[in-house]
Amino acid sequence: MPPLDPIFRPTSSPEFWRSLDERAGTSEFRAFLEREFHGLPLPDAGSFDRRRFLQLMGASFALAGLSGCWGQKSYIAPAKTRPVERIPGVPQRFATCMELGGVAQRLFVTSYDGRPIKVEGCPSVARGGTSLLAQASVLELYDPDRSREVLLIDSSGRDRIVKTWDDFLVFAKPLMERFREAGGRGLAVLSEASSSLTLAAVRETLQQRFPEAVWCEYEPLSWDHEREGVRRATGRPGRPVYALDRAPVVACFDADPLGLHRNAVEQMHAFSRNRAPENGWMGRLYSFESTFSLTGANADHRFPVPSRLIPSILRALHEELYGDVAGRAIERLPLPEATRRALAVLLKDLRAARDEALAMAGPNQPPEAHELALSLCGARNVYFAGDPRPAVSGVRKEERSHLEGLRALTRQMAEGRIDFLVVLGGNPVYDAPVDLDFAGALKKVEHRAHLSLHVDETSRHCTWQLPRAHYLESWGDARDYEGLVCLQQPLIEPLYGGKTPAELLAALIGNDVLKGYDLVRRAVEPFVAEGGDFERSWRHAVHEGFVANSRPPLFPHEPRPVPKSVQAADPRPASLELVFRADAKVYDGRFANNGWLQELPDPLTKVTWENVALFAPATARELGVANETMVRLKYLGRDLELPAYVMPGQAPGTIGVSLGYGRTAAGHVGGHDEWGAAIVGSNAFALRTADAPWGGEGVVVEATGRRRPLAVTQNHHAIDTVGMKERGHRVKQLVREGTLAQFANDPAFAQRIGHRAEEFSLWKEHRYDGHKWGMAIDLSRCTGCSACVLACQAENNIPIVGRENVRIGREMHWLRIDRYFRGDEDAPSVAQQPVACHHCELAPCEQVCPVAATVHDREGLNSMVYNRCVGTRYCSNNCPYKVRRFNFFNYQKRLENDPQQEVCKLAHNPEVTVRARGVMEKCSYCLQRIQAAKLQAKNEGRPVRDGEVVPACMQACPTGAISFGDLNDRRSEVAARQSSPRAYGMLAELNVRPRTQYLARVRNPHPDLTGRQERGARSEDA
Amino acid sequence: MTPADEKTRDFVFPRWLNTARPLLTLLAGGAGLFVLVLVAYGLSPDTLAVGYAPKQPIEYSHAMHAGELGIDCRYCHGTVEKAAHAALPTSQTCMNCHALIRTKSQKIALLLEKDAANRPIEWVRVHRLPRFVYFDHSAHVNRGVGCVSCHGRVDKMDVVRQEKPLSMGWCLSCHRHPEAYLRPPEFATKMDWVPPAGQDPAEYGRKLRADLRIDPPTDCSACHR
């Protein structure tokens, strides 16, 4: 009998908890738990008596749709000719890529009848998984607020005249002639970060014809510090490529390789490969950071530390590792004892794994922190890819950081030396450092053109707004993180006649080649025509989505000590530190108008439709700041008001704020001051200066006391097994985790948690002889990135409901990720669990539907038949997992009534019914994909193969956490996973026989740190 | 009674209603029954859908092309064996012949005009299922359900007419007893196919079902998603 591990010792507060409210057992939380549907009864609508009610009901019955059944003609208009291989109704897939921050992510996009509707990953990259930003990008294509025509804007910014591309080029021609005569003086181009060969080729032509033209590249969330750190460590600028699958120790210092990283998808996949204890060994992940990140959530040991102390921590580790300092550098650090102890243990691990260890620092850390982190890495598991930056043309050709480049350009603009500025993408008026006053400098430029997807903040300050082609409408290319040249092909003609940056520039400079297709061909030719048939190689490259053998060789790492920099110790006592970070959903604000992203609960805070100031519980108490109240942050002479959110695990003395919100010209979803759309969140860029782009010390907090209820999903759909007191202990049965030591001792430890007796059923048992669909979710691999949630939303036409409805628990996501904290509130660990319909064999929902709208089919699926549902909602009441979602309103109504919004219809997947008001919906195990696979197999006369049916969530997951297939197929992956000793069914004791099983998470804490951490002791304890 | 009294006293039903009451009950019940029957029969797909033969933009005659000329269904509706939709032919398919044949005919003037202008022809859909029904042609055609079983003798129609109700009950009647409606898959488009003589048709159907391993689903998830 295995010894009772201390983690199972009952404590007085619940062991797993979702929020501080739950932990404290407040009445608000209790109310949330006990009401199945919040927001009911409806608020008092005034005098609403019985007679009026009957009148209304009668009227609506009379008007209710008998229309559309017959009497209306329906037309079929086949095309004149059909493209080869296109069959109406059969989707096709094309390879393309999406560039973000200069790094491409390879994608396979599904095109249905000539329009793209779903983004998937490339199967050879991270198992075909994608990031959540890629999943949401298809909605951006069909955004009704996109810029649809060329606009000439007058100086007040309000008068906008619709023009055409020809008008713009006619206007630009004499201007460009003048520049050519002047050698390019006065011409400037401000571009987003781009690794595109096409754009580089056009830029080179531009620099040949206009030698004194200025080219500036600016990306608000830049990795310049890392680049500089690599340059200091290796002699040339580069990007570190980490082999996370082979490293036995990974230490992250404010770094988030699994979340907000340009190579996150591949890194998640690599990381997951050494998290399966069945492989025999597991790596160990340490995380020291100020704000909770996905990496921190998945770490074996995570400690909150203020960001400003990280360089000192790295310096201390470096000194002890390289041993040139006698004395205990770690002991001298101003950190709690538990954190220092953890660093000492980390040092032990780094020494043990010397050659294979990995350490990394986040983009907000100064270059010396990166240099120090690299010195801690072993030589084996990190390589460097080149990170070329276009040299700024003009007199000086050195490569600058983005900030320096923008600063120089802004100065030139303010001095009136720029006459024509072309801004390619980006939104510098919104996201440039506020002390540069980019908007003011822009006014001094006589002609300004902005190529962008929306008429945004920058466009309003320009004289010309030019519609940009979305990446799904463009020919282009970009390099991926390691430098492979990836090709972009359009899946649809530009909806609004937009152009790509390369096409615009080519037209402006009078290039001989103007069309995107030709520009890309020409730019990529040196890489493709390696002796042989160019046409054939080109077609192959476009088909595959990348150019073979185009990745430059990676250069190796030689760890060496870092000379000590002169660093005076700061005698002042530490003040509050403000920490800026990219937002997991809207990134730097460019996706603010994407409803799917706004409504997605942030993976760690579970906040939607908002950005918040994150406070540690201790700090909040000290400052007198209450949760969900407005606070004013005063930093470097500027202030910002935003809601405070008390976040367990936030480093005390730091305040975390996400960038990318508070946009005033995003659109109807993200906020627009001219259209009366509510502004979402608060603009943290208003506090961001060029000298402190990632924040720093010296922020002052003023609590205003005004309440601001937030739309937070963390308490929604909380599963109440036996009532609150017991729940905290019982939750450990829902999300089961253990340590590697426990697993080694007893692989089936997960099955011993909780009490299970063999039960019989009152209902007649069914035999499943044909297909028996089942799913297995490996919690050891799931990082909580939420790509699956968005993939499900994209695939199944799930509507967005808006802030107010999310606040009362009416969000429609079929798949949710439950996030639990564990341990004490200052330094908790996090457990994540994706939950969707489990398709129980003895489903409680089926037993109570009065109209048999939810029934079981012979393959084990619980089918939801929308057309039978009358909206009793009893099924949701009875569901123990709380996975059913009700359409309280007709969320798709705007698509019917507003001609401007009609384009959104194109984003829908025609294989899935679009639900109206009054019906219940839930995960269907992607029934449309099951049927498609079965029909395909039937037509080909063969059985369905394992791995042929891939639900959207499984396909999007970069780590392969979700596995789906036929349980009757003994060789299928899902059958193997479900028979693993780690497998367990959630709430299986209810005898519902769920078809989805979870594999318990196994963590790998260091033996010296296990007892303390797991017992949930307070971090100050000795 | 005084006028004042008449206004203030309680309402009393007029006396003649006493004799009329049984008749009124009969009428009310009969009206209810009438409405029920009207809805059940009048609003059923058998009444509403069967016989729908809308006027098409071009008077394309299946009787002439599929019947007299003997063009196979799949020449035009080529996707029926590969996909869910039996796609209508593109104008290019029509022009395969009509670029040369009967080019001066007034009946195909619209075809030539649309083809020259690169526009589609807007045919009126005849067989229409509700949008929450997902029907797959290939699963049926490849497995022994003939075109004629659901679409009738199209090769005898000048104007396409819906012959069957295509209601869920009607679909289920075959799904529950497919033996009566099966044929060897290679004869799917043969409009006048009959089971071979000398055999009991029911027995033939049963054997065919067993040979082809036909097992039509009757679950909701088969057609509704």
Coordinates of C-alpha atoms in Angstrom, one line a residue, chain A residues 108-388:
Chain A
F108 CA -3.3 24.6 -44.1
V109 CA -6.5 26.5 -44.6
T110 CA -9.8 24.8 -45.5
S111 CA -11.6 26.4 -48.4
Y112 CA -15.3 25.6 -48.9
D113 CA -16.7 26.6 -52.3
G114 CA -14.0 29.1 -52.9
R115 CA -13.8 30.8 -49.6
P116 CA -11.6 30.0 -46.6
I117 CA -13.5 29.0 -43.4
K118 CA -11.1 27.2 -41.2
V119 CA -7.4 27.4 -40.4
E120 CA -5.4 24.3 -39.4
G121 CA -1.8 23.8 -38.9
C122 CA 0.6 22.2 -41.2
P123 CA 0.7 18.5 -40.3
S124 CA 4.4 18.3 -40.2
V125 CA 4.7 21.2 -37.8
A126 CA 3.7 20.5 -34.2
R127 CA 1.2 17.8 -35.3
G128 CA -0.8 20.2 -37.3
G129 CA -1.5 22.4 -34.2
T130 CA -1.9 26.1 -34.3
S131 CA -1.9 29.0 -32.0
L132 CA -5.1 30.6 -31.0
L133 CA -4.3 33.7 -33.0
A134 CA -4.1 31.7 -36.2
Q135 CA -7.4 30.0 -35.5
A136 CA -9.1 33.4 -35.0
S137 CA -7.5 35.0 -38.1
V138 CA -10.2 33.7 -40.5
L139 CA -12.8 35.9 -38.7
E140 CA -10.6 38.9 -39.5
L141 CA -10.9 38.3 -43.2
Y142 CA -14.7 38.6 -43.0
D143 CA -14.7 41.5 -40.6
P144 CA -17.5 43.8 -41.7
D145 CA -15.5 46.8 -40.3
R146 CA -12.7 46.3 -42.7
S147 CA -11.7 49.1 -44.9
R148 CA -13.4 48.6 -48.3
E149 CA -12.3 51.5 -50.4
V150 CA -9.5 53.9 -50.8
L151 CA -10.2 57.1 -48.8
L152 CA -8.8 60.6 -49.1
I153 CA -9.0 62.1 -45.7
D154 CA -8.9 65.9 -45.2
S155 CA -6.8 67.6 -42.5
S156 CA -9.5 67.6 -39.8
G157 CA -9.6 63.8 -40.1
R158 CA -13.4 63.7 -40.4
D159 CA -14.1 64.3 -44.0
R160 CA -13.4 61.1 -46.0
I161 CA -13.9 60.9 -49.7
V162 CA -14.1 57.6 -51.4
K163 CA -11.5 57.3 -54.2
T164 CA -10.0 54.5 -56.2
W165 CA -6.5 53.0 -56.5
D166 CA -6.1 54.8 -59.8
D167 CA -6.8 58.1 -58.1
F168 CA -4.1 57.4 -55.5
L169 CA -1.5 56.4 -58.1
V170 CA -2.3 59.4 -60.2
F171 CA -1.8 61.6 -57.2
A172 CA 1.4 59.8 -56.2
K173 CA 3.1 59.8 -59.6
P174 CA 4.3 63.4 -59.8
L175 CA 5.3 63.2 -56.1
M176 CA 7.4 60.1 -56.7
E177 CA 9.0 61.8 -59.8
R178 CA 10.0 64.7 -57.6
F179 CA 11.5 62.3 -55.1
R180 CA 13.4 60.5 -57.8
E181 CA 15.0 63.8 -58.9
A182 CA 15.8 64.6 -55.3
G183 CA 17.4 61.2 -54.8
G184 CA 14.7 60.1 -52.4
R185 CA 15.1 62.8 -49.8
G186 CA 11.8 63.4 -48.1
L187 CA 10.4 59.9 -48.8
A188 CA 9.9 57.6 -45.8
V189 CA 8.4 54.1 -45.4
L190 CA 7.4 52.8 -42.0
S191 CA 6.8 49.1 -42.1
E192 CA 5.8 46.3 -39.7
A193 CA 8.4 43.7 -39.0
S194 CA 8.5 41.4 -42.0
S195 CA 10.8 38.7 -43.1
S196 CA 9.3 38.6 -46.5
L197 CA 11.7 38.2 -49.4
T198 CA 9.2 39.8 -51.7
L199 CA 9.1 43.0 -49.6
A200 CA 12.8 42.9 -49.3
A201 CA 13.2 42.7 -53.0
V202 CA 10.9 45.7 -53.6
R203 CA 12.7 47.6 -50.8
E204 CA 16.0 47.0 -52.5
T205 CA 14.6 48.4 -55.8
L206 CA 13.3 51.4 -53.8
Q207 CA 16.6 52.0 -52.2
Q208 CA 18.3 51.8 -55.5
R209 CA 16.0 54.4 -57.1
F210 CA 15.6 56.5 -54.1
P211 CA 18.9 56.2 -52.2
E212 CA 18.1 58.8 -49.5
A213 CA 14.7 57.5 -48.7
V214 CA 14.2 56.4 -45.1
W215 CA 13.0 52.9 -44.4
C216 CA 12.0 52.2 -40.8
E217 CA 10.7 49.0 -39.3
Y218 CA 8.7 49.2 -36.1
E219 CA 7.0 46.5 -34.1
P220 CA 5.5 47.6 -30.8
L221 CA 6.2 44.2 -29.1
S222 CA 9.7 43.7 -30.2
W223 CA 12.2 41.1 -29.2
D224 CA 15.1 43.6 -29.6
H225 CA 16.4 42.9 -26.1
E226 CA 16.8 39.2 -26.8
R227 CA 18.4 40.0 -30.1
E228 CA 20.9 42.3 -28.5
G229 CA 21.6 39.7 -25.8
V230 CA 22.3 37.1 -28.4
R231 CA 24.6 39.5 -30.2
R232 CA 26.5 40.1 -27.0
A233 CA 26.8 36.4 -26.3
T234 CA 27.6 35.2 -29.7
G235 CA 28.8 38.1 -31.7
R236 CA 25.9 38.3 -34.1
P237 CA 22.2 39.0 -33.7
G238 CA 20.0 35.9 -33.7
R239 CA 17.1 34.1 -32.3
P240 CA 17.6 31.2 -29.9
V241 CA 16.0 27.9 -31.0
Y242 CA 15.4 25.7 -28.0
A243 CA 15.2 22.0 -28.0
L244 CA 12.7 21.8 -25.2
D245 CA 12.1 18.1 -25.8
R246 CA 15.6 17.1 -24.9
A247 CA 16.4 19.4 -22.0
P248 CA 16.2 17.9 -18.6
V249 CA 16.0 21.3 -16.9
V250 CA 14.4 24.4 -18.3
A251 CA 14.4 27.6 -16.3
C252 CA 12.3 30.5 -17.4
F253 CA 12.8 34.0 -16.1
D254 CA 9.8 36.1 -17.1
A255 CA 10.0 34.0 -20.3
D256 CA 6.9 32.4 -21.8
P257 CA 8.1 29.9 -24.4
L258 CA 4.8 28.1 -24.3
G259 CA 2.6 31.1 -24.6
L260 CA 3.6 34.5 -25.9
H261 CA 6.6 33.5 -28.0
R262 CA 7.0 33.7 -31.7
N263 CA 7.8 30.0 -31.8
A264 CA 5.3 29.0 -29.2
V265 CA 3.5 26.3 -31.2
E266 CA 6.6 24.3 -32.0
Q267 CA 7.9 24.8 -28.5
M268 CA 4.7 23.6 -26.9
H269 CA 4.9 20.5 -29.1
A270 CA 8.6 19.9 -28.1
F271 CA 7.8 20.5 -24.5
S272 CA 5.0 18.0 -24.5
R273 CA 7.2 15.3 -25.8
N274 CA 9.0 14.9 -22.5
R275 CA 6.0 15.3 -20.3
A276 CA 4.6 11.8 -20.8
P277 CA 5.9 9.7 -17.9
E278 CA 5.5 6.6 -19.9
N279 CA 8.5 7.6 -21.9
G280 CA 10.6 6.9 -18.9
W281 CA 11.9 10.3 -18.1
M282 CA 10.5 13.8 -17.7
G283 CA 12.1 17.1 -17.9
R284 CA 11.7 19.7 -15.2
L285 CA 10.4 23.2 -15.8
Y286 CA 11.1 26.1 -13.4
S287 CA 9.5 29.5 -13.8
F288 CA 10.3 32.7 -12.0
E289 CA 8.1 35.5 -13.2
S290 CA 6.1 38.5 -12.0
T291 CA 2.8 37.8 -13.9
F292 CA 1.3 34.4 -14.4
S293 CA 2.0 33.1 -17.9
L294 CA 1.2 29.8 -19.6
T295 CA 4.7 28.6 -18.9
G296 CA 4.2 29.4 -15.2
A297 CA 1.0 27.4 -15.2
N298 CA 2.8 24.4 -16.6
A299 CA 5.9 24.7 -14.6
D300 CA 6.8 22.1 -12.0
H301 CA 8.0 24.9 -9.8
R302 CA 6.8 28.5 -10.2
F303 CA 7.7 31.4 -8.0
P304 CA 6.5 34.9 -8.3
V305 CA 9.4 37.4 -8.4
P306 CA 9.3 41.1 -9.5
S307 CA 10.6 41.5 -13.0
R308 CA 13.2 44.1 -11.9
L309 CA 15.0 41.5 -9.7
I310 CA 15.4 39.0 -12.5
P311 CA 18.7 40.4 -13.8
S312 CA 20.1 40.2 -10.3
I313 CA 18.8 36.6 -9.9
L314 CA 20.4 35.6 -13.2
R315 CA 23.6 37.3 -12.2
A316 CA 23.6 35.4 -8.9
L317 CA 23.0 32.1 -10.6
H318 CA 25.7 32.9 -13.1
E319 CA 28.2 33.7 -10.4
E320 CA 27.5 30.5 -8.5
L321 CA 27.6 28.4 -11.6
Y322 CA 30.8 29.8 -13.0
G323 CA 32.1 29.7 -9.5
D324 CA 34.3 32.8 -9.6
V325 CA 32.8 34.3 -6.6
A326 CA 33.3 32.9 -3.1
G327 CA 30.1 33.2 -1.1
R328 CA 26.5 32.6 -1.6
A329 CA 25.2 35.0 -4.2
I330 CA 21.7 33.6 -4.1
E331 CA 21.4 34.1 -0.3
R332 CA 22.0 37.8 -0.8
L333 CA 19.0 38.3 -3.1
P334 CA 16.1 40.3 -1.5
L335 CA 13.6 37.4 -2.0
P336 CA 11.5 35.3 0.3
E337 CA 13.3 32.3 1.8
A338 CA 11.2 29.8 -0.2
T339 CA 12.2 31.4 -3.5
R340 CA 15.8 31.5 -2.6
R341 CA 15.7 27.9 -1.6
A342 CA 14.1 27.1 -5.0
L343 CA 16.9 29.0 -6.8
A344 CA 19.5 26.9 -4.9
V345 CA 17.7 23.7 -6.0
L346 CA 17.6 25.1 -9.5
L347 CA 21.3 25.6 -9.4
K348 CA 21.8 22.0 -8.3
D349 CA 19.7 21.0 -11.3
L350 CA 21.7 23.3 -13.7
R351 CA 24.9 21.8 -12.5
A352 CA 23.7 18.3 -12.9
A353 CA 22.4 18.9 -16.4
R354 CA 25.2 21.3 -17.3
D355 CA 25.5 20.6 -21.0
E356 CA 21.8 20.1 -21.6
A357 CA 20.2 22.7 -19.4
L358 CA 18.2 25.6 -20.8
A359 CA 17.5 29.0 -19.4
M360 CA 15.7 31.8 -21.0
A361 CA 14.6 35.3 -20.2
G362 CA 11.5 37.1 -21.4
P363 CA 11.3 39.9 -24.0
N364 CA 10.8 42.5 -21.3
Q365 CA 14.1 41.7 -19.7
P366 CA 17.1 43.9 -20.6
P367 CA 19.8 42.5 -22.9
E368 CA 22.2 41.6 -20.1
A369 CA 19.5 39.3 -18.7
H370 CA 19.4 37.5 -21.9
E371 CA 23.1 37.3 -22.1
L372 CA 23.2 35.9 -18.6
A373 CA 20.5 33.4 -19.4
L374 CA 22.4 32.2 -22.4
S375 CA 25.5 31.7 -20.3
L376 CA 23.5 29.4 -18.0
C377 CA 22.4 27.3 -21.0
G378 CA 24.3 24.2 -22.0
A379 CA 25.7 24.0 -25.5
R380 CA 23.6 21.0 -26.6
N381 CA 20.0 22.2 -26.6
V382 CA 20.1 25.7 -28.0
Y383 CA 21.0 26.9 -31.4
F384 CA 20.6 30.3 -33.1
A385 CA 18.8 31.3 -36.2
G386 CA 19.8 34.5 -37.9
D387 CA 17.6 37.4 -37.3
P388 CA 18.2 39.7 -40.2

